Coordinates of C-alpha atoms in Angstrom, one line a residue:
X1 CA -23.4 -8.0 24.5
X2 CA -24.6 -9.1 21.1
X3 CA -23.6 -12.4 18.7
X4 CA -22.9 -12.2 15.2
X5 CA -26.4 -13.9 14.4
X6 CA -28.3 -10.7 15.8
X7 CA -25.7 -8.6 14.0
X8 CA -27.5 -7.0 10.5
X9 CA -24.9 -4.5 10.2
X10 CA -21.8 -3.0 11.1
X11 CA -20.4 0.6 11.4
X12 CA -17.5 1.9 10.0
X13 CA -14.8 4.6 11.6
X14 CA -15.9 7.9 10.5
X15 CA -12.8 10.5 9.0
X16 CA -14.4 13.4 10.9
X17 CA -17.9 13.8 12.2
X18 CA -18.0 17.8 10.9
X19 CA -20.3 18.0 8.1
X20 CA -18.0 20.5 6.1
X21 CA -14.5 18.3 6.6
X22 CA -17.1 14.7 5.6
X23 CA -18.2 16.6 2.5
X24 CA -14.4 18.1 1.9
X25 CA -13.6 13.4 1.9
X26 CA -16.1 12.7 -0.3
X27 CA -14.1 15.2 -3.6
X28 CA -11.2 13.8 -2.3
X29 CA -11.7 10.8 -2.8
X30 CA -13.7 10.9 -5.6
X31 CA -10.7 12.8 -7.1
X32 CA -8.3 10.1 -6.5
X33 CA -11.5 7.5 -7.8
X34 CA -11.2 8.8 -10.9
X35 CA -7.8 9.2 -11.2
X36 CA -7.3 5.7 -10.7
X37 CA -10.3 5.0 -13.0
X38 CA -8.1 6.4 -15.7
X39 CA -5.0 5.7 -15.1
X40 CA -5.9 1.8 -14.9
X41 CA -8.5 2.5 -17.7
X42 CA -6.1 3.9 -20.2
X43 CA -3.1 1.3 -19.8
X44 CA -5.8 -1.8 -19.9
X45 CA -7.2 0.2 -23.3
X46 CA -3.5 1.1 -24.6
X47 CA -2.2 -2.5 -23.9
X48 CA -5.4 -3.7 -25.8
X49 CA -5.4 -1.4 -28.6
X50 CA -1.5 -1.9 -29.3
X51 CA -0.2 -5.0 -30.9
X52 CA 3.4 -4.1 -30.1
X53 CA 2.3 -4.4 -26.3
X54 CA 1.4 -8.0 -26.8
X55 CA 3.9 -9.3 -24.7
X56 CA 4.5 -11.2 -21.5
X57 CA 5.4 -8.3 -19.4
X58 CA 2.0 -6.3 -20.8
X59 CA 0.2 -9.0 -20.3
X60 CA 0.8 -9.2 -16.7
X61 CA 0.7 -5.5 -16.7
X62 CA -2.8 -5.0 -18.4
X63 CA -3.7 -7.7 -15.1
X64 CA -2.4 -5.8 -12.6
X65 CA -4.7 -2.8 -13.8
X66 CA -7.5 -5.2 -13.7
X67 CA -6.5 -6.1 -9.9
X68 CA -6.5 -2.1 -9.1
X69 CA -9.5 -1.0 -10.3
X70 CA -11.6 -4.0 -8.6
X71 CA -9.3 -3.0 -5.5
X72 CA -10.2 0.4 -5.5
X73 CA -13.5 0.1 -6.2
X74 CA -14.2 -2.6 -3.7
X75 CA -13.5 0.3 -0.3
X76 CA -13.7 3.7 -2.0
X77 CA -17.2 4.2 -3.0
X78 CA -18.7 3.4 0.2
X79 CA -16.4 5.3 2.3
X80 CA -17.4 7.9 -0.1
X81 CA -21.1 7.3 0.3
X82 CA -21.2 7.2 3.5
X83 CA -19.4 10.6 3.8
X84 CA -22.1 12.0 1.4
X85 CA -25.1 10.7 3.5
X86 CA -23.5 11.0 6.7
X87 CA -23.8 7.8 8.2
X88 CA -21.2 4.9 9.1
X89 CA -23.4 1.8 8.2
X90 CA -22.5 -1.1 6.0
X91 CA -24.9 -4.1 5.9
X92 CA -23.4 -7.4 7.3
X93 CA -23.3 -8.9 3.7
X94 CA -22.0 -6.1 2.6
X95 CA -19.6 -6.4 4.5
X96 CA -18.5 -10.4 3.8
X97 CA -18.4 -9.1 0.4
X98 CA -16.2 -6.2 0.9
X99 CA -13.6 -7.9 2.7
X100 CA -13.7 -11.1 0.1
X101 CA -13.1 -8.4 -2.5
X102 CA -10.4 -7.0 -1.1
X103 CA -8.4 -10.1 0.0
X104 CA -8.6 -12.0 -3.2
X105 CA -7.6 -8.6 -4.9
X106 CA -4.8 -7.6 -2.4
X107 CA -3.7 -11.5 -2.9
X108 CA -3.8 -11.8 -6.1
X109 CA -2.0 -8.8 -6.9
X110 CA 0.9 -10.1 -4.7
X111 CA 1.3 -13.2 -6.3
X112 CA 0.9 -11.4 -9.7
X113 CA 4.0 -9.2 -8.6
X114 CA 5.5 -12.5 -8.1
X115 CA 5.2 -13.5 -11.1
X116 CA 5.9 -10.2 -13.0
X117 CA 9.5 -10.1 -11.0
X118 CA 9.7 -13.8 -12.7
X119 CA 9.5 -12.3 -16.2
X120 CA 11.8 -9.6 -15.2
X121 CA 14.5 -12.4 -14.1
X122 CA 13.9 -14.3 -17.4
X123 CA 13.9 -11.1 -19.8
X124 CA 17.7 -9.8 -18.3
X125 CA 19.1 -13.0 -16.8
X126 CA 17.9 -16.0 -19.6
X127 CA 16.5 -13.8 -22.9
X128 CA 17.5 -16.4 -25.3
X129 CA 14.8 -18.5 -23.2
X130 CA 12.6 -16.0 -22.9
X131 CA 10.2 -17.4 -25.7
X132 CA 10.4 -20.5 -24.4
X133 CA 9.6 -20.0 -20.4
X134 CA 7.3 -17.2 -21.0
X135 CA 5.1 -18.7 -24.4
X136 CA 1.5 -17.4 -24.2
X137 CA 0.0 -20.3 -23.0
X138 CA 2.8 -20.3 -19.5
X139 CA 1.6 -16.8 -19.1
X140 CA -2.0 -17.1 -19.1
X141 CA -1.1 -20.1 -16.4
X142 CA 0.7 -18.2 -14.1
X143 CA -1.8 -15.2 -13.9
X144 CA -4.6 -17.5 -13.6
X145 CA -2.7 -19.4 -10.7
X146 CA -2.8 -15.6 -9.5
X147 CA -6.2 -15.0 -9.8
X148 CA -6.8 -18.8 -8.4
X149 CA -4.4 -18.1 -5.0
X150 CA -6.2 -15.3 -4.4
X151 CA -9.8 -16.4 -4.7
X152 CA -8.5 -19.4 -2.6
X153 CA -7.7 -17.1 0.1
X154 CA -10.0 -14.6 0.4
X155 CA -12.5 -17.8 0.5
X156 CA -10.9 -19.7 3.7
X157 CA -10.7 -16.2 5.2
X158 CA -14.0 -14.6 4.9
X159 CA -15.5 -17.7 5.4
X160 CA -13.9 -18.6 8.6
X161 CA -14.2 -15.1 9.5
X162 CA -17.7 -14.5 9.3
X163 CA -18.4 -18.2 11.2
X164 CA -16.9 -16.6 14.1
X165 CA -19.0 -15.7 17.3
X166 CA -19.1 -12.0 17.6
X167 CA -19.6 -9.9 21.2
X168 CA -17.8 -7.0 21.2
X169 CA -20.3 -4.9 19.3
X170 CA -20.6 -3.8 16.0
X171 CA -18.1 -0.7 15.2
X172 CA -15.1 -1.5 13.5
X173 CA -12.3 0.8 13.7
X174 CA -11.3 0.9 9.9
X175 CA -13.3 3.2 6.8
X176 CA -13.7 -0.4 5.5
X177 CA -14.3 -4.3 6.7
X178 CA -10.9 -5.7 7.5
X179 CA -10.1 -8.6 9.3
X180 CA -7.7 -8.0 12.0
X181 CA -10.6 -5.1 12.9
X182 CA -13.5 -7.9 12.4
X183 CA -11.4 -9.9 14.8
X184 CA -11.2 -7.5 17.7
X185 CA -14.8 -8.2 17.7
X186 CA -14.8 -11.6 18.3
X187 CA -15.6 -13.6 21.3
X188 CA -12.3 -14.6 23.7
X189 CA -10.3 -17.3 22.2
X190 CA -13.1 -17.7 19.0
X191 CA -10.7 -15.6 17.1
X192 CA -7.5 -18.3 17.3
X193 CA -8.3 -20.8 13.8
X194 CA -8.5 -17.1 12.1
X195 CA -5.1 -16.0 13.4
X196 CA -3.6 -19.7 12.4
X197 CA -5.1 -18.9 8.6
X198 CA -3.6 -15.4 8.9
X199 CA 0.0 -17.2 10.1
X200 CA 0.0 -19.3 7.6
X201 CA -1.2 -16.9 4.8
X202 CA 1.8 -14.6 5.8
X203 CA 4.3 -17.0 5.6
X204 CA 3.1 -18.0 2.0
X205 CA 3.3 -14.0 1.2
X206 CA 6.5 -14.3 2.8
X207 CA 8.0 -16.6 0.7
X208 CA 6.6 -14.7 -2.4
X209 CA 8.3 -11.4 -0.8
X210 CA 11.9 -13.4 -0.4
X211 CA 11.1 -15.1 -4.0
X212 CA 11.1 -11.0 -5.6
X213 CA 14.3 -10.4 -3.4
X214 CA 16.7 -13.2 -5.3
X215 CA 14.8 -12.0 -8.4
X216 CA 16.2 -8.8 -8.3
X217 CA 19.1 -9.5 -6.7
X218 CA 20.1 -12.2 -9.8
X219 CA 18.8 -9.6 -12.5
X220 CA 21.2 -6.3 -10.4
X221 CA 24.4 -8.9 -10.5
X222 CA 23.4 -9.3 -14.6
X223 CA 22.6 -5.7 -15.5
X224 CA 25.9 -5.2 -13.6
X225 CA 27.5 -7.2 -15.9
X226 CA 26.6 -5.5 -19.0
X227 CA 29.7 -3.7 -20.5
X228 CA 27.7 -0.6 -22.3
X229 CA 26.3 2.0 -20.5
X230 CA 23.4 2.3 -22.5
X231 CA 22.6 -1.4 -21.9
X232 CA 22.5 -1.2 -18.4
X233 CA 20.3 1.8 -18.6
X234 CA 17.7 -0.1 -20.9
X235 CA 17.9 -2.7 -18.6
X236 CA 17.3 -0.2 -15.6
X237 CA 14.1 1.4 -17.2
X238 CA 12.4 -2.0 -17.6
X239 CA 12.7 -3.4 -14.2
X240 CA 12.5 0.2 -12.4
X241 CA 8.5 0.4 -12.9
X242 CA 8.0 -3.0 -11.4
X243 CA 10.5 -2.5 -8.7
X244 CA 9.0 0.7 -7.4
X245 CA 5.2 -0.8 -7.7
X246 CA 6.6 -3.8 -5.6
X247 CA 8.2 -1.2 -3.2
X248 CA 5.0 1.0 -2.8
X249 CA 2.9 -1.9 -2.2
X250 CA 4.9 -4.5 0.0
X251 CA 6.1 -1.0 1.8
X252 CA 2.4 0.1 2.5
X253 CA 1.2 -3.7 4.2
X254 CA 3.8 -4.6 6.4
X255 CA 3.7 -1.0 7.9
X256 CA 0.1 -1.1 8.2
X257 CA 0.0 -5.5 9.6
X258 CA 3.4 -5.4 11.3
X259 CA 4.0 -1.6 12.9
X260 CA 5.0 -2.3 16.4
X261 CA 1.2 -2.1 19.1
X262 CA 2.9 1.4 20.8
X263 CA 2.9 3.0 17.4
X264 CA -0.8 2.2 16.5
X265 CA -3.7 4.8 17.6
X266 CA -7.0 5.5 15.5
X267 CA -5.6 8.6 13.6
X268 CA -2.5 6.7 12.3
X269 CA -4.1 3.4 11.5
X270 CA -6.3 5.6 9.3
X271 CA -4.2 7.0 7.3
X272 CA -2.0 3.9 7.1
X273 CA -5.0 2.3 5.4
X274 CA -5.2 5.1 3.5
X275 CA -2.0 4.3 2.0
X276 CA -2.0 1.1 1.3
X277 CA -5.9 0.9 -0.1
X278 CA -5.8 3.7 -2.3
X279 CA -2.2 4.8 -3.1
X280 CA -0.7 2.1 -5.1
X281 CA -3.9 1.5 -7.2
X282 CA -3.4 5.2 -8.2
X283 CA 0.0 5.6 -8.7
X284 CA 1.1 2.0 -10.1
X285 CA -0.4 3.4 -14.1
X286 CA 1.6 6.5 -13.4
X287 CA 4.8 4.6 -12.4
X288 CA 4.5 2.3 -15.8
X289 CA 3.3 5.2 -17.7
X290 CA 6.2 7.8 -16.4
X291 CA 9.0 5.4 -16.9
X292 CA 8.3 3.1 -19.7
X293 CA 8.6 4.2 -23.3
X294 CA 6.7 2.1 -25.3
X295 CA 3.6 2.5 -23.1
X296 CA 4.2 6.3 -23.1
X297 CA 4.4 6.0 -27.7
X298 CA 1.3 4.3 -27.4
X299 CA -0.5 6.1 -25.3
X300 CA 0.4 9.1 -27.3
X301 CA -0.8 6.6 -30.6
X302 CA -4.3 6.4 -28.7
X303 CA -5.0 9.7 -27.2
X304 CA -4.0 11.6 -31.2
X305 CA -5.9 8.9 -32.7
X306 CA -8.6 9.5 -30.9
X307 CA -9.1 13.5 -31.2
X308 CA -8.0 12.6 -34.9
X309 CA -11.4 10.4 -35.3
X310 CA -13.4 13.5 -33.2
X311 CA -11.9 16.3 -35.2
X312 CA -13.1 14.0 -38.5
X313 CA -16.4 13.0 -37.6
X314 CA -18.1 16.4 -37.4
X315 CA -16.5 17.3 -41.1
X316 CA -17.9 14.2 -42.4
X317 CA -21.5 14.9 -41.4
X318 CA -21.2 18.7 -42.8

């Protein structure tokens, strides 16, 4: 039996424990690192670059890339260094900072959804109040109110976390510190304050989840409404990338928080976190890129402008 004031560090649940399959984790998930690396880094750079893409829906957009890459990068490189030196440790600080990260990032990407399905509702349902409810200085609010909610919760939860007694060891079962995995550890009954912040962070996130739901709902009944084809296809194209970021992320969670107890074993709850950890920080710039005109033009803008600048420079030193 050990207490979490003799604990120094914890180990994390290996993917495999042959050296060939560890090393075959590390280039995969170094492949889909860097893929999300770009992805985010090119629509935070396009959005930047681009005065047309000063807007409110950008805006939120060019956070949400923000909110992936920290996410990301807060489990993935030390899942992929610890497949690289073959060993399962992560210090106990390390691992208060890992789950802090990844709550306050998780949250505030949630409520940043939230508030991008607002902007949706107000573009398609109210855009001759568009300028008015979404001015620059409302925007910057609401995603720092974002940012804040997060930070908020990922505070009350590590912190109350980490005060608990631990007794149960020190191996989690998760390729990263999480807290329901944390919790297992706990001593009997130490674990119940934690579970009340968890109940009571869901049902916040639960509201936010039913808030997106009349969103959409109100803005299908409007598009709907709109006698020209070709109006309710523009329509369509703007709210589709949101939608299907929203889907692939609130999708991902509550399979991986609320999948029935006969249905969870190791192997699955692995690649669940899989899913929900690395997925939608990869594919969410793909999604906006794919689907969304103006960010494709300027990313075309960027990428020629660019080689244009690199083709030029060598001619002007000649």
């Amino acid at each position: 039996m050990s207490n979490s004031s003799s604990i120094t560090q914890f180990l994390l649940l290996p993917f495999t424990d042959t050296r060939e399959l560890q090393l075959l984790h590390f280039w995969l998930f170094l492949g889909i690192y860097l893929a999300a690396l770009l992805g985010n880094g090119l629509i935070i750079t396009t959005i930047a670059w681009d005065q047309h893409l000063h807007t409110p829906m950008y805006f939120f957009l060019l956070n949400l890339a923000l909110l992936d890459l920290g996410s990301i990068s807060t489990t993935v490189p030390k899942s992929m260094a610890n497949s690289l030196w073959d060993t399962r440790a992560i210090s106990y600080t390390g691992c208060a900072a890992q789950v802090f990260l990844f709550v306050f990032l998780a949250s505030a990407e949630y409520c940043l959804l939230t508030v991008m399905s607002y902007d949706r509702y107000v573009a398609i349902c109210k855009p001759l109040h568009y300028g008015t409810l979404l001015g620059s200085r409302a925007c910057v609010h609401m995603a720092a109110a974002a940012w804040a909610t997060g930070f908020l919760n990922a505070l009350l939860h590590t912190a109350n976390t980490f005060s608990l007694p631990l007794c149960k060891g020190n191996a989690l079962g998760q390729f990263f510190c999480e807290i329901p995995h944390i919790l297992k550890l706990s001593c009997s009954h130490s674990y119940l304050r934690e579970l009340g912040l968890l109940v009571v962070s869901g049902c916040l996130f639960f509201i936010c989840f039913i808030f997106i739901l009349v969103s959409y709902v109100q803005i299908f009944r409007a598009v709907l409404r709109i006698p020209s084809e070709q109006g309710r296809h523009k329509a369509f194209s703007t709210c589709f990338p949101h939608l299907a970021v929203v889907t692939l992320f609130v999708s991902t969670s509550f399979f991986a928080y609320l999948k029935p107890p006969f249905i969870s074993f190791p192997s699955l709850d692995l690649v669940v976190s899989v899913l929900y950890s690395l997925i939608p920080p990869t594919l969410n710039p793909l999604i906006y890129s794919m689907r969304n005109k103006e960010v494709k033009d300027a990313l075309r803008k960027l990428i020629t402008g660019g080689i244009s600048k690199i083709i030029k420079c060598p001619s002007s030193t000649l």
